[in-house]
């Protein structure tokens, strides 16, 4: 039996829990928008054509921000195509995903959907094929109250109140050669700086995100962040990180440890940003918007035959997640929370159908993927402050990351209670976790759930949607406090 321990002391604060850690992402990609959030002919469709079943699941997931409209899509997008009477909207080629975009959904509908989902819209501007002028026009259309041609157009299109969008991404993954309008760091940094400067002339209070690297494995990683921040440091609030993970070559041990890479990624970007800040003699601090993260079986999709047709909303990137995916995913969530001092916003990519926690059938059912559960539980129970818990755990050898602890965990604490989120990465046995909670003064475990299965590759399906779901953990002792974490499991332990 593996043994581990940790200490929960409310004095060891890292940072407040940031609601924006629980952001997500809706891109015009595959079936995320069409037959995902929007399907006017669906039996549950509301008066705007939004699927009520998806809205309900979205609210249960507990999301904060929603990034939109891309992703790679945004780098060829003309936002004006998506406003006004639907029957007059143009159909366009979407080069990013080799699809046809009907533009039935645009910024006004998206913001309306966000209000129904209790979510905050987060907008990306096109710095691939477009630039400063289109970004300014979109900002004026969305946020200016009225009295100008663009703001009055929004009012005429049915949105009397400004959309009041605070967070804006200055392009998407501009370091990636796959991006339409891909740029060097210097080219992008200059454009991002001038776009940010102009956007702040309309509203100095915006929160702006400069594109960081689309992965820590990019050849330009590190240098990209430094050059972009040299140009933009005083003009932006965040630098973005994007990271996707998958199990490769049957190496489950390395896969379950993938948050090690996320931790490295965050530390490297913080160090780079602070280095630029020091050189500029700036007292300002740049935070991280980890605005794309998830499990994504990218290598499977890359091996698919290239498309020759231009379909509308084809099924793309529809990964079906198993238990091990949910546990690796839980480790990523723990890592984001643990770094809440610098990662102050994040977006799970994406929300529906496309590498998503929610799946739908066109015209049919909607259900929760395995990854839905860690996200929903963390969003619901992470509150107050994130605490440092100094875990002591046995480790195991991985091909990708060397020696990695079996236990990955973080705790949050508020006046209402304390919650521990923990992953057991062990594939060969349970982990007995001893919790020293003396500093909490007599608190007891009031609930312990675990997400696990005898088959680590078991999935949820439309026919069996609850195969993988959190269940009460029967192996709890109170004095001393001890919980048995099953092998390959995500666990939530609540004290009150
Ligand atoms: O989330 C899927 C895609 O991954 C996004 O469009 C892009 O930004 C990233 O490469």
CSV table of C-alpha atoms and ligand atoms in Angstrom, one decimal:
chain,number,residue,atom,x,y,z
A,1,UNK,CA,0.0,0.0,0.0
A,2,UNK,CA,1.4,3.4,-0.9
A,3,UNK,CA,1.3,6.0,1.9
A,4,UNK,CA,1.3,9.8,1.5
A,5,UNK,CA,0.5,12.8,3.8
A,6,UNK,CA,-0.1,16.5,3.6
A,7,UNK,CA,-0.9,19.4,5.9
A,8,UNK,CA,-3.7,21.8,5.6
A,9,UNK,CA,-3.1,25.1,7.3
A,10,UNK,CA,-5.1,28.2,6.4
A,11,UNK,CA,-2.1,30.3,7.1
A,12,UNK,CA,-0.3,29.0,4.1
A,13,UNK,CA,-2.1,31.0,1.4
A,14,UNK,CA,-1.0,31.1,-2.2
A,15,UNK,CA,-3.7,33.4,-3.6
A,16,UNK,CA,-7.5,33.8,-3.8
A,17,UNK,CA,-9.3,31.2,-5.9
A,18,UNK,CA,-9.9,33.0,-9.2
A,19,UNK,CA,-13.4,32.4,-10.7
A,20,UNK,CA,-11.8,32.9,-14.1
A,21,UNK,CA,-9.8,29.6,-13.6
A,22,UNK,CA,-13.1,28.0,-14.6
A,23,UNK,CA,-13.4,29.6,-18.0
A,24,UNK,CA,-14.1,27.7,-21.2
A,25,UNK,CA,-14.0,28.2,-24.9
A,26,UNK,CA,-16.6,28.1,-27.8
A,27,UNK,CA,-15.0,28.2,-31.2
A,28,UNK,CA,-16.7,28.1,-34.6
A,29,UNK,CA,-15.2,24.7,-35.1
A,30,UNK,CA,-16.9,21.4,-36.0
A,31,UNK,CA,-20.0,21.0,-33.9
A,32,UNK,CA,-19.2,23.3,-31.0
A,33,UNK,CA,-21.5,26.1,-32.1
A,34,UNK,CA,-23.9,24.4,-34.6
A,35,UNK,CA,-25.6,21.3,-33.1
A,36,UNK,CA,-23.6,22.1,-30.0
A,37,UNK,CA,-24.8,25.3,-28.2
A,38,UNK,CA,-27.2,26.2,-31.1
A,39,UNK,CA,-29.7,24.0,-32.9
A,40,UNK,CA,-32.9,25.7,-33.7
A,41,UNK,CA,-34.7,22.5,-34.8
A,42,UNK,CA,-33.8,20.6,-31.6
A,43,UNK,CA,-36.7,19.5,-29.4
A,44,UNK,CA,-35.1,21.5,-26.4
A,45,UNK,CA,-34.4,24.7,-28.5
A,46,UNK,CA,-35.4,27.9,-26.9
A,47,UNK,CA,-36.7,31.0,-28.6
A,48,UNK,CA,-33.2,31.9,-29.8
A,49,UNK,CA,-32.4,28.4,-31.1
A,50,UNK,CA,-30.1,27.5,-28.2
A,51,UNK,CA,-30.3,24.0,-26.9
A,52,UNK,CA,-31.7,24.0,-23.4
A,53,UNK,CA,-30.2,20.6,-22.5
A,54,UNK,CA,-26.7,22.0,-23.3
A,55,UNK,CA,-27.4,25.2,-21.4
A,56,UNK,CA,-28.4,23.2,-18.3
A,57,UNK,CA,-25.3,21.1,-18.5
A,58,UNK,CA,-23.2,24.2,-19.0
A,59,UNK,CA,-24.6,25.8,-15.9
A,60,UNK,CA,-24.0,22.6,-14.0
A,61,UNK,CA,-20.4,22.6,-15.2
A,62,UNK,CA,-20.0,25.9,-13.5
A,63,UNK,CA,-18.1,28.0,-16.1
A,64,UNK,CA,-17.0,31.6,-15.6
A,65,UNK,CA,-15.7,33.1,-18.9
A,66,UNK,CA,-16.2,31.8,-22.4
A,67,UNK,CA,-13.6,32.6,-25.0
A,68,UNK,CA,-15.0,33.2,-28.5
A,69,UNK,CA,-15.0,32.9,-31.6
A,70,UNK,CA,-11.6,31.1,-31.9
A,71,UNK,CA,-9.0,29.7,-31.8
A,72,UNK,CA,-7.6,29.3,-35.3
A,73,UNK,CA,-11.0,30.3,-36.7
A,74,UNK,CA,-10.6,33.9,-35.5
A,75,UNK,CA,-7.5,34.5,-37.7
A,76,UNK,CA,-9.6,34.5,-40.8
A,77,UNK,CA,-12.9,35.8,-39.3
A,78,UNK,CA,-14.8,38.9,-40.4
A,79,UNK,CA,-17.0,39.7,-37.4
A,80,UNK,CA,-19.4,41.9,-39.4
A,81,UNK,CA,-20.5,38.7,-41.2
A,82,UNK,CA,-22.2,37.5,-38.0
A,83,UNK,CA,-24.5,40.5,-37.3
A,84,UNK,CA,-27.8,41.7,-38.7
A,85,UNK,CA,-30.6,39.7,-40.3
A,86,UNK,CA,-29.6,36.0,-40.4
A,87,UNK,CA,-30.9,35.4,-44.0
A,88,UNK,CA,-28.6,38.1,-45.3
A,89,UNK,CA,-25.4,36.8,-43.6
A,90,UNK,CA,-22.7,35.6,-46.0
A,91,UNK,CA,-21.4,32.0,-46.2
A,92,UNK,CA,-17.6,31.9,-46.1
A,93,UNK,CA,-14.8,29.4,-46.4
A,94,UNK,CA,-13.2,28.8,-43.0
A,95,UNK,CA,-9.6,28.0,-43.9
A,96,UNK,CA,-8.7,27.0,-40.4
A,97,UNK,CA,-11.0,24.0,-40.3
A,98,UNK,CA,-11.7,23.5,-44.0
A,99,UNK,CA,-15.4,24.1,-43.4
A,100,UNK,CA,-18.1,26.4,-44.6
A,101,UNK,CA,-19.2,29.0,-42.0
A,102,UNK,CA,-22.9,30.0,-42.3
A,103,UNK,CA,-22.6,32.9,-39.8
A,104,UNK,CA,-25.9,32.1,-38.3
A,105,UNK,CA,-24.3,32.8,-34.9
A,106,UNK,CA,-22.3,35.9,-34.4
A,107,UNK,CA,-21.3,38.2,-31.5
A,108,UNK,CA,-24.8,39.3,-30.6
A,109,UNK,CA,-26.1,35.7,-30.3
A,110,UNK,CA,-23.0,34.6,-28.5
A,111,UNK,CA,-23.3,37.3,-25.8
A,112,UNK,CA,-27.0,36.4,-25.5
A,113,UNK,CA,-26.1,32.8,-25.0
A,114,UNK,CA,-23.5,33.8,-22.3
A,115,UNK,CA,-26.1,35.7,-20.4
A,116,UNK,CA,-28.3,32.6,-20.4
A,117,UNK,CA,-25.3,30.4,-19.3
A,118,UNK,CA,-24.4,32.8,-16.5
A,119,UNK,CA,-21.0,33.3,-18.1
A,120,UNK,CA,-18.8,36.2,-19.0
A,121,UNK,CA,-17.9,36.6,-22.7
A,122,UNK,CA,-14.2,36.9,-23.6
A,123,UNK,CA,-13.6,38.0,-27.1
A,124,UNK,CA,-10.7,37.4,-29.5
A,125,UNK,CA,-9.9,39.8,-32.3
A,126,UNK,CA,-8.4,38.8,-35.7
A,127,UNK,CA,-4.8,39.7,-35.9
A,128,UNK,CA,-4.2,37.2,-38.7
A,129,UNK,CA,-5.8,38.5,-41.8
A,130,UNK,CA,-7.0,41.7,-40.2
A,131,UNK,CA,-5.7,44.2,-37.7
A,132,UNK,CA,-6.2,47.4,-35.7
A,133,UNK,CA,-9.2,48.8,-37.5
A,134,UNK,CA,-11.3,45.7,-37.4
A,135,UNK,CA,-10.5,45.2,-33.7
A,136,UNK,CA,-11.5,48.8,-32.9
A,137,UNK,CA,-14.8,48.5,-34.9
A,138,UNK,CA,-15.7,45.3,-33.0
A,139,UNK,CA,-14.9,46.9,-29.7
A,140,UNK,CA,-17.0,50.0,-30.5
A,141,UNK,CA,-19.8,47.8,-31.8
A,142,UNK,CA,-19.8,45.7,-28.6
A,143,UNK,CA,-19.0,48.1,-25.8
A,144,UNK,CA,-19.9,51.7,-26.8
A,145,UNK,CA,-23.3,52.6,-25.4
A,146,UNK,CA,-24.8,54.4,-28.5
A,147,UNK,CA,-24.6,57.5,-30.7
A,148,UNK,CA,-22.1,56.2,-33.2
A,149,UNK,CA,-22.8,54.3,-36.4
A,150,UNK,CA,-21.4,51.0,-35.1
A,151,UNK,CA,-22.9,51.2,-31.6
A,152,UNK,CA,-26.3,52.2,-33.1
A,153,UNK,CA,-26.1,49.3,-35.4
A,154,UNK,CA,-25.8,47.0,-32.4
A,155,UNK,CA,-28.8,48.6,-30.9
A,156,UNK,CA,-30.7,48.2,-34.2
A,157,UNK,CA,-29.7,44.6,-34.2
A,158,UNK,CA,-31.5,44.1,-30.9
A,159,UNK,CA,-28.8,44.7,-28.2
A,160,UNK,CA,-29.8,47.9,-26.5
A,161,UNK,CA,-27.3,47.5,-23.7
A,162,UNK,CA,-23.6,47.4,-24.5
A,163,UNK,CA,-22.1,43.9,-24.4
A,164,UNK,CA,-19.6,45.2,-21.8
A,165,UNK,CA,-16.9,42.7,-22.7
A,166,UNK,CA,-13.9,43.2,-20.4
A,167,UNK,CA,-11.4,40.5,-21.6
A,168,UNK,CA,-10.0,40.6,-25.1
A,169,UNK,CA,-7.4,38.3,-26.7
A,170,UNK,CA,-5.1,40.0,-29.2
A,171,UNK,CA,-5.2,37.3,-31.8
A,172,UNK,CA,-4.7,33.6,-31.4
A,173,UNK,CA,-1.6,31.4,-31.5
A,174,UNK,CA,0.3,33.8,-33.8
A,175,UNK,CA,3.5,31.8,-33.2
A,176,UNK,CA,2.0,28.8,-35.0
A,177,UNK,CA,2.9,28.3,-38.7
A,178,UNK,CA,-0.6,26.8,-39.1
A,179,UNK,CA,-2.2,30.1,-38.2
A,180,UNK,CA,-3.6,32.2,-41.0
A,181,UNK,CA,-1.5,35.3,-41.0
A,182,UNK,CA,1.2,33.7,-38.8
A,183,UNK,CA,3.9,36.2,-37.7
A,184,UNK,CA,7.3,36.4,-36.1
A,185,UNK,CA,7.4,37.5,-32.5
A,186,UNK,CA,8.6,41.0,-33.4
A,187,UNK,CA,5.9,41.4,-36.1
A,188,UNK,CA,3.2,40.1,-33.8
A,189,UNK,CA,4.5,42.1,-30.8
A,190,UNK,CA,4.3,45.4,-32.7
A,191,UNK,CA,0.8,44.7,-34.0
A,192,UNK,CA,-0.5,43.6,-30.6
A,193,UNK,CA,1.0,46.6,-29.0
A,194,UNK,CA,-0.5,49.1,-31.5
A,195,UNK,CA,-3.9,47.2,-31.3
A,196,UNK,CA,-3.8,47.3,-27.5
A,197,UNK,CA,-2.9,51.0,-27.5
A,198,UNK,CA,-5.7,51.9,-29.8
A,199,UNK,CA,-8.3,49.7,-28.0
A,200,UNK,CA,-7.3,51.4,-24.7
A,201,UNK,CA,-8.1,54.8,-26.3
A,202,UNK,CA,-11.7,53.6,-26.4
A,203,UNK,CA,-11.6,51.9,-23.0
A,204,UNK,CA,-8.5,52.1,-20.8
A,205,UNK,CA,-10.1,49.5,-18.4
A,206,UNK,CA,-10.0,46.6,-20.8
A,207,UNK,CA,-8.1,43.4,-19.8
A,208,UNK,CA,-5.9,42.5,-22.7
A,209,UNK,CA,-4.2,39.2,-23.5
A,210,UNK,CA,-1.2,38.9,-25.7
A,211,UNK,CA,-0.5,35.6,-27.5
A,212,UNK,CA,2.2,33.5,-25.8
A,213,UNK,CA,3.3,30.2,-27.2
A,214,UNK,CA,0.9,27.6,-28.5
A,215,UNK,CA,2.8,25.0,-26.6
A,216,UNK,CA,6.0,24.7,-24.5
A,217,UNK,CA,7.4,22.4,-27.2
A,218,UNK,CA,7.4,25.2,-29.9
A,219,UNK,CA,10.9,26.0,-31.2
A,220,UNK,CA,10.3,29.6,-30.4
A,221,UNK,CA,9.1,29.0,-26.8
A,222,UNK,CA,10.6,31.4,-24.3
A,223,UNK,CA,12.1,33.7,-26.9
A,224,UNK,CA,8.6,34.3,-28.3
A,225,UNK,CA,7.2,35.4,-24.9
A,226,UNK,CA,10.2,37.7,-24.2
A,227,UNK,CA,10.0,39.5,-27.6
A,228,UNK,CA,6.3,39.9,-27.5
A,229,UNK,CA,6.3,41.2,-24.0
A,230,UNK,CA,9.2,43.6,-24.8
A,231,UNK,CA,6.8,45.2,-27.3
A,232,UNK,CA,3.6,45.0,-25.2
A,233,UNK,CA,4.5,45.0,-21.5
A,234,UNK,CA,2.9,48.2,-20.5
A,235,UNK,CA,-0.1,47.7,-22.7
A,236,UNK,CA,-1.4,44.2,-21.8
A,237,UNK,CA,-2.4,42.4,-18.7
A,238,UNK,CA,-1.9,38.8,-19.6
A,239,UNK,CA,0.3,36.5,-21.7
A,240,UNK,CA,-1.5,33.4,-22.9
A,241,UNK,CA,-0.4,29.7,-22.6
A,242,UNK,CA,-1.9,26.8,-24.5
A,243,UNK,CA,-1.3,23.2,-23.8
A,244,UNK,CA,-2.9,19.9,-24.8
A,245,UNK,CA,-1.9,16.4,-23.6
A,246,UNK,CA,-2.6,12.8,-24.8
A,247,UNK,CA,-1.5,9.3,-23.9
A,248,UNK,CA,1.2,8.3,-26.4
A,249,UNK,CA,2.4,4.8,-27.2
A,250,UNK,CA,0.5,3.3,-24.4
A,251,UNK,CA,2.6,5.1,-21.8
A,252,UNK,CA,-0.1,5.7,-19.2
A,253,UNK,CA,2.4,6.6,-16.4
A,254,UNK,CA,3.8,9.5,-18.3
A,255,UNK,CA,0.3,10.6,-19.4
A,256,UNK,CA,-1.0,10.7,-15.8
A,257,UNK,CA,2.0,12.9,-15.0
A,258,UNK,CA,1.4,15.4,-17.8
A,259,UNK,CA,0.6,18.2,-15.3
A,260,UNK,CA,4.4,18.2,-14.7
A,261,UNK,CA,4.8,19.8,-18.1
A,262,UNK,CA,2.0,22.3,-17.3
A,263,UNK,CA,3.8,23.3,-14.1
A,264,UNK,CA,7.1,23.7,-16.0
A,265,UNK,CA,5.3,25.8,-18.7
A,266,UNK,CA,3.8,28.1,-16.1
A,267,UNK,CA,7.0,28.6,-14.2
A,268,UNK,CA,9.0,29.3,-17.4
A,269,UNK,CA,6.5,31.9,-18.6
A,270,UNK,CA,6.4,33.6,-15.2
A,271,UNK,CA,10.2,33.7,-15.1
A,272,UNK,CA,10.3,35.1,-18.7
A,273,UNK,CA,7.6,37.7,-18.0
A,274,UNK,CA,9.3,38.8,-14.8
A,275,UNK,CA,12.7,39.0,-16.5
A,276,UNK,CA,11.2,41.3,-19.1
A,277,UNK,CA,9.6,43.4,-16.4
A,278,UNK,CA,13.0,43.6,-14.6
A,279,UNK,CA,14.8,44.7,-17.7
A,280,UNK,CA,12.1,47.4,-18.3
A,281,UNK,CA,12.4,48.4,-14.6
A,282,UNK,CA,8.6,48.0,-14.4
A,283,UNK,CA,6.7,47.4,-11.2
A,284,UNK,CA,3.8,46.0,-13.2
A,285,UNK,CA,3.2,42.2,-13.2
A,286,UNK,CA,2.0,40.2,-16.2
A,287,UNK,CA,-0.3,37.3,-15.3
A,288,UNK,CA,-1.1,34.2,-17.3
A,289,UNK,CA,-4.3,33.5,-19.2
A,290,UNK,CA,-4.0,29.7,-19.7
A,291,UNK,CA,-6.7,30.1,-22.3
A,292,UNK,CA,-6.5,26.7,-24.0
A,293,UNK,CA,-5.9,23.6,-22.0
A,294,UNK,CA,-7.2,20.0,-22.2
A,295,UNK,CA,-6.6,16.4,-23.2
A,296,UNK,CA,-6.6,16.2,-27.0
A,297,UNK,CA,-5.7,13.2,-29.1
A,298,UNK,CA,-4.1,15.5,-31.6
A,299,UNK,CA,-1.9,12.8,-33.1
A,300,UNK,CA,-5.0,10.8,-34.1
A,301,UNK,CA,-6.6,13.8,-35.8
A,302,UNK,CA,-3.3,14.7,-37.5
A,303,UNK,CA,-3.2,11.3,-39.1
A,304,UNK,CA,-6.6,11.7,-40.7
A,305,UNK,CA,-6.8,12.2,-44.5
A,306,UNK,CA,-6.8,15.9,-45.5
A,307,UNK,CA,-10.2,17.2,-46.4
A,308,UNK,CA,-11.1,18.1,-49.9
A,309,UNK,CA,-14.7,19.2,-49.2
A,310,UNK,CA,-16.0,22.3,-47.3
A,311,UNK,CA,-18.9,20.9,-45.1
A,312,UNK,CA,-21.0,22.9,-42.7
A,313,UNK,CA,-20.3,22.0,-39.0
A,314,UNK,CA,-18.7,18.6,-39.6
A,315,UNK,CA,-17.9,16.4,-36.6
A,316,UNK,CA,-14.3,17.5,-35.9
A,317,UNK,CA,-12.0,16.7,-32.9
A,318,UNK,CA,-14.7,14.7,-31.1
A,319,UNK,CA,-12.6,12.9,-28.5
A,320,UNK,CA,-14.4,10.5,-26.3
A,321,UNK,CA,-12.7,10.7,-22.9
A,322,UNK,CA,-12.1,7.7,-20.6
A,323,UNK,CA,-11.3,7.6,-16.9
A,324,UNK,CA,-7.6,8.0,-17.2
A,325,UNK,CA,-8.2,11.2,-19.3
A,326,UNK,CA,-10.3,12.6,-16.5
A,327,UNK,CA,-7.6,11.8,-13.9
A,328,UNK,CA,-4.9,13.5,-16.1
A,329,UNK,CA,-7.3,16.4,-16.6
A,330,UNK,CA,-7.8,16.6,-12.8
A,331,UNK,CA,-4.0,17.0,-12.4
A,332,UNK,CA,-4.1,19.9,-14.9
A,333,UNK,CA,-6.9,21.6,-12.9
A,334,UNK,CA,-4.9,21.1,-9.7
A,335,UNK,CA,-1.9,22.7,-11.3
A,336,UNK,CA,-3.9,25.7,-12.5
A,337,UNK,CA,-5.3,26.2,-9.0
A,338,UNK,CA,-2.0,25.7,-7.3
A,339,UNK,CA,-0.6,28.6,-9.5
A,340,UNK,CA,-3.5,31.0,-8.8
A,341,UNK,CA,-1.0,33.6,-7.8
A,342,UNK,CA,0.0,34.0,-11.5
A,343,UNK,CA,-2.5,32.0,-13.5
A,344,UNK,CA,-5.5,34.3,-13.0
A,345,UNK,CA,-7.6,33.2,-16.0
A,346,UNK,CA,-7.9,29.9,-17.9
A,347,UNK,CA,-10.2,28.4,-20.6
A,348,UNK,CA,-10.9,24.8,-20.9
A,349,UNK,CA,-10.8,24.1,-24.7
A,350,UNK,CA,-13.5,23.5,-25.6
A,351,UNK,CA,-17.1,23.4,-24.2
A,352,UNK,CA,-19.3,21.2,-26.5
A,353,UNK,CA,-18.4,18.3,-28.9
A,354,UNK,CA,-15.0,19.6,-29.8
A,355,UNK,CA,-12.5,18.1,-27.3
A,356,UNK,CA,-15.3,18.8,-24.8
A,357,UNK,CA,-16.8,17.9,-21.4
A,358,UNK,CA,-20.3,18.0,-23.0
A,359,UNK,CA,-21.3,15.8,-26.0
A,360,UNK,CA,-24.4,16.1,-28.1
A,361,UNK,CA,-26.2,14.1,-30.8
A,362,UNK,CA,-27.7,16.3,-33.5
A,363,UNK,CA,-31.4,16.3,-32.8
A,364,UNK,CA,-30.8,14.0,-29.8
A,365,UNK,CA,-29.3,13.5,-26.5
A,366,UNK,CA,-26.6,15.5,-24.6
A,367,UNK,CA,-24.3,13.9,-22.0
A,368,UNK,CA,-21.4,14.4,-19.7
A,369,UNK,CA,-17.9,13.2,-20.6
A,370,UNK,CA,-15.7,11.9,-17.8
A,371,UNK,CA,-13.8,15.2,-17.8
A,372,UNK,CA,-17.0,17.0,-16.9
A,373,UNK,CA,-16.8,15.8,-13.3
A,374,UNK,CA,-13.4,17.1,-12.1
A,375,UNK,CA,-14.2,20.5,-13.7
A,376,UNK,CA,-17.7,20.7,-12.2
A,377,UNK,CA,-16.5,19.7,-8.7
A,378,UNK,CA,-13.6,22.0,-8.7
A,379,UNK,CA,-15.7,24.9,-9.9
A,380,UNK,CA,-18.3,24.2,-7.3
A,381,UNK,CA,-16.1,23.6,-4.3
A,382,UNK,CA,-12.9,25.6,-4.8
A,383,UNK,CA,-13.5,28.8,-2.8
A,384,UNK,CA,-11.8,31.3,-0.7
A,385,UNK,CA,-8.0,30.9,-0.8
A,386,UNK,CA,-5.7,28.4,-2.4
A,387,UNK,CA,-3.4,26.8,0.2
A,388,UNK,CA,0.1,25.3,0.0
A,389,UNK,CA,-0.2,21.8,1.4
A,390,UNK,CA,3.4,20.4,1.1
A,391,UNK,CA,2.5,16.8,0.2
A,392,UNK,CA,4.9,14.0,1.0
A,393,UNK,CA,4.4,11.2,-1.4
A,394,UNK,CA,6.2,8.2,-2.9
A,395,UNK,CA,7.1,8.7,-6.5
A,396,UNK,CA,7.3,6.6,-9.7
A,397,UNK,CA,9.6,6.7,-12.7
A,398,UNK,CA,8.1,8.1,-16.0
A,399,UNK,CA,9.7,8.1,-19.4
A,400,UNK,CA,8.7,11.7,-20.1
A,401,UNK,CA,9.2,13.4,-16.7
A,402,UNK,CA,11.6,11.3,-14.6
A,403,UNK,CA,10.5,10.8,-11.0
A,404,UNK,CA,7.0,12.0,-10.4
A,405,UNK,CA,5.0,11.9,-7.1
A,406,UNK,CA,2.0,9.5,-7.0
A,407,UNK,CA,0.0,12.1,-5.3
A,408,UNK,CA,-1.0,15.5,-6.9
A,409,UNK,CA,-3.2,17.7,-4.7
A,410,UNK,CA,-4.3,21.2,-3.7
A,411,UNK,CA,-6.6,22.6,-1.1
A,412,UNK,CA,-8.8,25.6,-0.9
A,413,UNK,CA,-10.2,27.2,2.2
A,414,UNK,CA,-13.0,29.7,3.0
A,415,UNK,CA,-15.2,30.4,6.0
A,416,UNK,CA,-17.7,27.9,4.6
A,417,UNK,CA,-15.3,25.0,4.5
A,418,UNK,CA,-12.1,23.5,3.2
A,419,UNK,CA,-11.8,21.2,0.2
A,420,UNK,CA,-8.9,19.0,-0.9
A,421,UNK,CA,-8.6,18.0,-4.5
A,422,UNK,CA,-6.3,15.0,-5.0
A,423,UNK,CA,-5.2,12.7,-7.8
A,424,UNK,CA,-3.7,9.2,-7.3
A,425,UNK,CA,-1.5,8.6,-10.3
A,426,UNK,CA,-0.7,5.0,-9.2
A,427,UNK,CA,-1.8,2.3,-11.6
A,428,UNK,CA,-0.8,-0.5,-9.3
A,429,UNK,CA,-2.6,0.2,-6.0
A,430,UNK,CA,-4.5,2.6,-3.7
A,431,UNK,CA,-2.8,5.4,-1.9
A,432,UNK,CA,-3.4,5.9,1.8
A,433,UNK,CA,-3.5,9.7,2.3
A,434,UNK,CA,-3.1,11.0,5.8
A,435,UNK,CA,-4.4,14.6,6.3
A,436,UNK,CA,-3.0,16.7,9.1
A,437,UNK,CA,-5.7,19.3,9.6
A,438,UNK,CA,-5.0,20.2,13.2
A,439,UNK,CA,-4.6,23.9,12.1
A,440,UNK,CA,-8.3,23.8,11.0
A,441,UNK,CA,-9.4,23.4,14.6
A,442,UNK,CA,-11.6,20.3,14.9
A,443,UNK,CA,-12.9,20.1,11.3
A,444,UNK,CA,-14.1,16.7,10.1
A,445,UNK,CA,-14.4,15.1,6.7
A,446,UNK,CA,-18.1,15.7,5.7
A,447,UNK,CA,-17.8,14.3,2.2
A,448,UNK,CA,-15.3,12.3,0.2
A,449,UNK,CA,-16.0,11.3,-3.4
A,450,UNK,CA,-13.9,9.5,-5.9
A,451,UNK,CA,-13.9,9.2,-9.7
A,452,UNK,CA,-12.5,5.8,-10.6
A,453,UNK,CA,-13.2,2.5,-12.3
A,454,UNK,CA,-11.8,-0.9,-12.6
A,455,UNK,CA,-11.2,-0.2,-16.3
A,456,UNK,CA,-9.1,3.0,-16.7
A,457,UNK,CA,-10.3,3.2,-20.3
A,458,UNK,CA,-14.0,3.1,-19.5
A,459,UNK,CA,-16.0,6.0,-21.0
A,460,UNK,CA,-19.4,7.6,-20.7
A,461,UNK,CA,-21.7,7.3,-23.7
A,462,UNK,CA,-25.2,8.5,-24.6
A,463,UNK,CA,-26.5,5.1,-23.6
A,464,UNK,CA,-24.4,4.8,-20.4
A,465,UNK,CA,-23.9,8.5,-19.4
A,466,UNK,CA,-23.1,7.8,-15.8
A,467,UNK,CA,-20.6,4.9,-16.1
A,468,UNK,CA,-17.9,7.3,-14.8
A,469,UNK,CA,-19.2,9.7,-12.2
A,470,UNK,CA,-18.1,10.8,-8.7
A,471,UNK,CA,-19.2,8.2,-6.1
A,472,UNK,CA,-18.9,8.3,-2.3
A,473,UNK,CA,-15.5,7.1,-1.1
A,474,UNK,CA,-16.2,4.4,1.6
A,475,UNK,CA,-12.6,4.3,2.9
A,476,UNK,CA,-12.5,7.3,5.2
A,477,UNK,CA,-11.1,7.4,8.8
A,478,UNK,CA,-11.5,10.4,11.1
A,479,UNK,CA,-8.9,10.1,13.8
A,480,UNK,CA,-6.3,10.4,12.4
A,481,UNK,CA,-7.8,11.7,9.2
A,482,UNK,CA,-7.1,9.3,6.5
A,483,UNK,CA,-8.6,8.6,3.0
A,484,UNK,CA,-7.8,5.7,0.7
A,485,UNK,CA,-7.5,7.0,-2.8
A,486,UNK,CA,-8.1,4.2,-5.4
A,487,UNK,CA,-5.6,3.7,-8.2
A,488,UNK,CA,-6.0,6.1,-11.1
A,489,UNK,CA,-8.5,8.3,-9.4
A,490,UNK,CA,-9.7,11.9,-8.9
A,491,UNK,CA,-10.8,12.7,-5.4
A,492,UNK,CA,-12.6,15.5,-3.6
A,493,UNK,CA,-12.5,15.6,0.2
A,494,UNK,CA,-14.6,18.2,2.0
A,495,UNK,CA,-14.0,19.3,5.6
A,496,UNK,CA,-16.3,21.4,7.7
B,1,LIG,O1,-8.9,24.2,-29.5
B,1,LIG,C1,-8.6,23.7,-30.8
B,1,LIG,C2,-7.5,24.5,-31.5
B,1,LIG,O2,-6.3,24.4,-30.8
B,1,LIG,C3,-7.7,26.0,-31.5
B,1,LIG,O3,-8.5,26.5,-32.5
B,1,LIG,C4,-6.3,26.5,-31.6
B,1,LIG,O4,-6.1,27.8,-31.1
B,1,LIG,C5,-5.4,25.5,-31.0
B,1,LIG,O5,-4.4,25.1,-31.8
